[in-house]
Short mmCIF file of C-alpha atoms in Angstrom, two decimals:
data_model
loop_
_atom_site.label_atom_id
_atom_site.label_comp_id
_atom_site.label_asym_id
_atom_site.label_seq_id
_atom_site.Cartn_x
_atom_site.Cartn_y
_atom_site.Cartn_z
CA MET A 497 -10.64 -12.90 20.69
CA SER A 498 -13.88 -13.52 22.04
CA MET A 499 -16.98 -12.64 20.61
CA PRO A 500 -18.90 -10.88 23.34
CA LYS A 501 -22.36 -12.56 24.38
CA LEU A 502 -25.41 -10.64 22.93
CA ASN A 503 -28.31 -10.11 25.75
CA GLY A 504 -31.69 -10.72 24.70
CA ASP A 505 -32.72 -7.42 23.50
CA GLN A 506 -29.98 -7.44 21.16
CA THR A 507 -30.69 -10.55 20.32
CA LYS A 508 -33.92 -9.35 18.95
CA LYS A 509 -32.55 -6.43 17.37
CA VAL A 510 -29.93 -8.68 15.34
CA ILE A 511 -32.94 -10.79 14.32
CA LEU A 512 -35.24 -7.95 13.37
CA SER A 513 -32.43 -5.87 11.29
CA GLY A 514 -31.42 -9.81 9.76
CA MET A 515 -35.43 -9.86 8.40
CA GLY A 516 -35.70 -6.68 7.79
CA PHE A 517 -32.39 -6.82 5.58
CA VAL A 518 -34.21 -10.12 3.88
CA PHE A 519 -37.47 -8.25 3.17
CA LEU A 520 -35.25 -5.19 1.92
CA LEU A 521 -34.02 -7.85 -0.72
CA TYR A 522 -37.00 -9.15 -1.20
CA ALA A 523 -38.67 -6.11 -2.03
CA TYR A 524 -36.48 -4.96 -4.09
CA SER A 525 -35.35 -7.88 -6.28
CA ASN A 526 -39.44 -8.32 -6.68
CA PHE A 527 -40.49 -4.50 -7.10
CA PHE A 528 -37.95 -2.69 -8.68
CA LEU A 529 -35.85 -5.43 -10.26
CA GLY A 530 -38.73 -7.69 -11.68
CA PRO A 531 -40.49 -4.88 -13.02
CA LEU A 532 -36.95 -3.33 -14.50
CA ASN A 533 -36.02 -6.84 -15.81
CA ARG A 534 -39.62 -7.38 -17.89
CA SER A 535 -39.04 -3.61 -19.00
CA ARG A 536 -35.68 -4.54 -20.31
CA THR A 537 -37.05 -7.95 -22.04
CA THR A 538 -39.79 -6.08 -23.94
CA MET A 539 -37.41 -3.34 -24.88
CA LEU A 540 -35.31 -5.65 -26.40
CA THR A 541 -37.55 -7.76 -28.16
CA LYS A 542 -38.93 -4.22 -29.67
CA MET A 543 -35.54 -3.07 -30.69
CA LYS A 544 -35.54 -6.77 -32.02
CA ALA A 545 -38.66 -6.42 -34.36
CA THR A 546 -37.72 -2.83 -34.86
CA GLN A 547 -34.62 -3.94 -36.43
CA GLU A 548 -35.93 -6.37 -38.59
CA LYS A 549 -38.08 -4.00 -39.92
CA LEU A 550 -35.49 -1.85 -41.02
CA ASP A 551 -33.68 -4.28 -42.44
CA ARG A 552 -36.52 -5.75 -44.54
CA SER A 553 -37.08 -1.52 -45.68
CA LYS A 554 -33.41 -1.41 -46.74
CA ASP A 555 -33.99 -4.46 -48.71
CA ASP A 556 -37.20 -2.95 -50.68
CA LEU A 557 -35.09 0.56 -50.79
CA SER A 558 -32.72 -1.55 -53.04
CA LYS A 559 -35.17 -3.67 -54.78
CA ALA A 560 -37.10 -0.11 -55.48
CA ALA A 561 -33.51 1.64 -56.63
CA SER A 562 -33.06 -1.79 -58.92
CA LEU A 563 -36.89 -1.95 -60.24
CA GLU A 564 -36.80 1.36 -61.18
CA LYS A 565 -33.33 1.16 -63.29
CA SER A 566 -34.56 -1.74 -65.30
CA ALA A 567 -37.91 0.20 -65.53
CA LYS A 568 -35.91 3.40 -67.31
CA ASN A 569 -33.39 0.73 -69.24
CA ALA A 570 -37.24 -1.03 -70.50
CA THR A 571 -38.75 2.34 -71.27
CA THR A 572 -35.40 3.02 -73.35
CA ARG A 573 -35.59 -0.30 -75.30
CA PHE A 574 -39.15 -0.02 -75.52
CA ALA A 575 -38.71 3.43 -77.34
CA ALA A 576 -36.08 2.32 -79.33
CA PHE A 577 -37.44 -1.06 -80.78
CA LYS A 578 -40.79 1.76 -81.17
CA ALA A 579 -38.73 4.24 -83.22
CA LEU A 580 -37.29 1.09 -84.96
CA ASN A 581 -40.87 0.66 -87.30
CA PRO A 582 -41.66 3.94 -89.30
CA GLU A 583 -45.59 5.78 -89.67
CA GLY A 584 -47.77 3.99 -91.75
CA ALA A 585 -49.02 0.02 -92.39
CA PRO A 586 -46.14 -2.44 -92.32
CA ILE A 587 -47.07 -3.80 -95.62
CA ALA A 588 -46.05 -0.55 -97.50
CA TRP A 589 -42.12 -0.32 -95.67
CA PHE A 590 -41.61 -3.58 -94.47
CA PRO A 591 -41.06 -5.00 -97.85
CA PRO A 592 -39.24 -2.67 -99.21
CA ARG A 593 -36.81 -2.76 -96.44
CA MET A 594 -36.61 -6.52 -96.80
CA LYS A 595 -35.61 -5.73 -100.43
CA THR A 596 -33.09 -3.03 -100.02
CA PHE A 597 -32.01 -5.07 -96.98
CA PHE A 598 -31.42 -8.42 -99.12
CA ALA A 599 -29.68 -6.03 -102.12
CA ASN A 600 -27.37 -4.82 -99.72
CA GLN A 601 -25.86 -7.83 -99.22
CA GLN A 602 -25.49 -9.19 -102.63
CA ILE A 603 -28.41 -10.99 -102.71
CA ASP A 604 -30.71 -9.77 -105.67
CA LYS A 605 -34.61 -10.28 -106.51
CA ALA A 606 -36.38 -10.80 -102.62
CA GLY A 607 -39.77 -10.97 -102.63
CA VAL A 608 -41.77 -10.18 -99.56
CA ARG A 609 -45.51 -10.89 -99.00
CA LEU A 610 -47.56 -10.78 -95.77
CA GLU A 611 -48.55 -14.55 -94.62
CA ASN A 612 -50.62 -13.37 -91.73
CA THR A 613 -51.35 -11.34 -88.53
CA THR A 614 -52.21 -12.12 -84.78
CA ALA A 615 -52.78 -10.12 -81.74
CA LEU A 616 -50.58 -10.30 -79.29
CA LYS A 617 -52.29 -12.30 -75.98
CA GLU A 618 -50.05 -10.34 -73.14
CA PRO A 619 -52.25 -7.43 -71.89
CA GLU A 620 -49.16 -5.48 -71.23
CA LEU A 621 -48.36 -6.10 -75.42
CA ALA A 622 -51.85 -5.34 -76.35
CA THR A 623 -50.96 -2.17 -78.45
CA TRP A 624 -48.77 -4.30 -80.88
CA THR A 625 -49.39 -7.31 -83.58
CA ASN A 626 -47.33 -10.13 -84.66
CA TYR A 627 -46.82 -10.05 -88.55
CA THR A 628 -46.04 -12.97 -90.16
CA TRP A 629 -43.85 -12.39 -93.41
CA ILE A 630 -42.60 -14.60 -96.61
CA ILE A 631 -39.69 -13.55 -98.09
CA ASP A 632 -38.82 -15.36 -101.17
CA LEU A 633 -34.88 -15.53 -102.19
CA PRO A 634 -34.92 -17.28 -105.87
CA GLN A 635 -30.69 -16.68 -106.30
CA ALA A 636 -29.08 -16.62 -103.37
CA ASP A 637 -25.14 -17.52 -103.11
CA TYR A 638 -24.69 -19.97 -99.58
CA ALA A 639 -22.16 -17.98 -98.09
CA ALA A 640 -23.99 -14.46 -98.69
CA LEU A 641 -26.82 -16.15 -96.92
CA GLY A 642 -25.34 -17.25 -94.34
CA LYS A 643 -24.09 -13.53 -93.59
CA ALA A 644 -27.52 -11.98 -94.98
CA LEU A 645 -28.92 -14.24 -92.52
CA SER A 646 -26.66 -13.42 -89.39
CA GLN A 647 -26.67 -9.56 -89.99
CA LEU A 648 -30.78 -9.86 -90.48
CA GLU A 649 -31.43 -11.01 -87.18
CA ASN A 650 -29.07 -8.58 -85.74
CA SER A 651 -30.36 -5.61 -86.88
CA GLU A 652 -33.83 -6.22 -86.77
CA PRO A 653 -34.05 -6.95 -82.57
CA LEU A 654 -37.65 -7.67 -82.99
CA LEU A 655 -37.80 -10.18 -86.32
CA ALA A 656 -37.53 -13.77 -85.60
CA ILE A 657 -36.67 -16.19 -88.24
CA ARG A 658 -39.38 -19.03 -87.88
CA LYS A 659 -38.73 -21.60 -90.31
CA LEU A 660 -35.73 -21.57 -93.76
CA ASN A 661 -36.01 -23.57 -96.50
CA ILE A 662 -33.46 -23.92 -99.04
CA ARG A 663 -33.80 -25.53 -102.07
CA GLY A 664 -30.53 -26.19 -104.25
CA SER A 665 -30.84 -24.85 -108.29
CA ALA A 666 -30.81 -27.40 -111.23
CA GLU A 667 -29.80 -24.43 -113.68
CA GLN A 668 -26.96 -22.91 -111.31
CA GLN A 669 -25.52 -25.22 -108.46
CA GLN A 670 -23.81 -21.81 -107.30
CA PHE A 671 -27.13 -20.58 -106.17
CA GLN A 672 -30.06 -21.87 -103.42
CA GLN A 673 -33.87 -20.84 -103.84
CA VAL A 674 -34.26 -20.06 -100.66
CA THR A 675 -38.07 -19.09 -98.71
CA ILE A 676 -38.14 -17.02 -95.04
CA THR A 677 -40.89 -17.20 -93.10
CA ALA A 678 -40.09 -14.51 -90.64
CA ALA A 679 -42.40 -12.99 -87.62
CA ASN A 680 -41.94 -9.45 -86.07
CA CYS A 681 -43.62 -7.41 -84.09
CA ILE A 682 -44.91 -4.03 -84.47
CA PRO A 683 -47.16 -1.63 -82.50
CA LYS A 684 -50.31 -1.47 -83.64
CA GLN A 685 -50.85 2.57 -86.23
#
């Protein structure tokens, strides 16, 4: 089959139709697809930014929950530490407490005296004072002393042994003379 020949008028119509089709494609791509694609790109960018903010918000929420839990734990510990110290001046209750503690550990004749006090420099601890005590144990058995010191640090969480001086006794070799320098933090009364 052969293709019929087009006359001049039909050729013009085909050419005009082809140009119209090309113009239609151009108008469609520039006036409809172009703005649609730009809108799509803008929307995807906004969605990505919003998703990142949402992810950061989720992280912040988990951090806030963790911080709240640690704050509750810290508040509970703080209340427990504060409850460890009875009312009144520390010079009135700390020496008897230490004498009783060492007596319960089979170490008699404990002497306790205050060496000095210093204010804590941290702003959040401004209501606390650091007390330094000298604890003299004129007759301490070596094994009983070791057990007593470990028990002391475990039972008094705010007490830290700063210095330990042990001297042998010439008269009684089974006993040592011990001087303990200990510091503890006590809330101001």
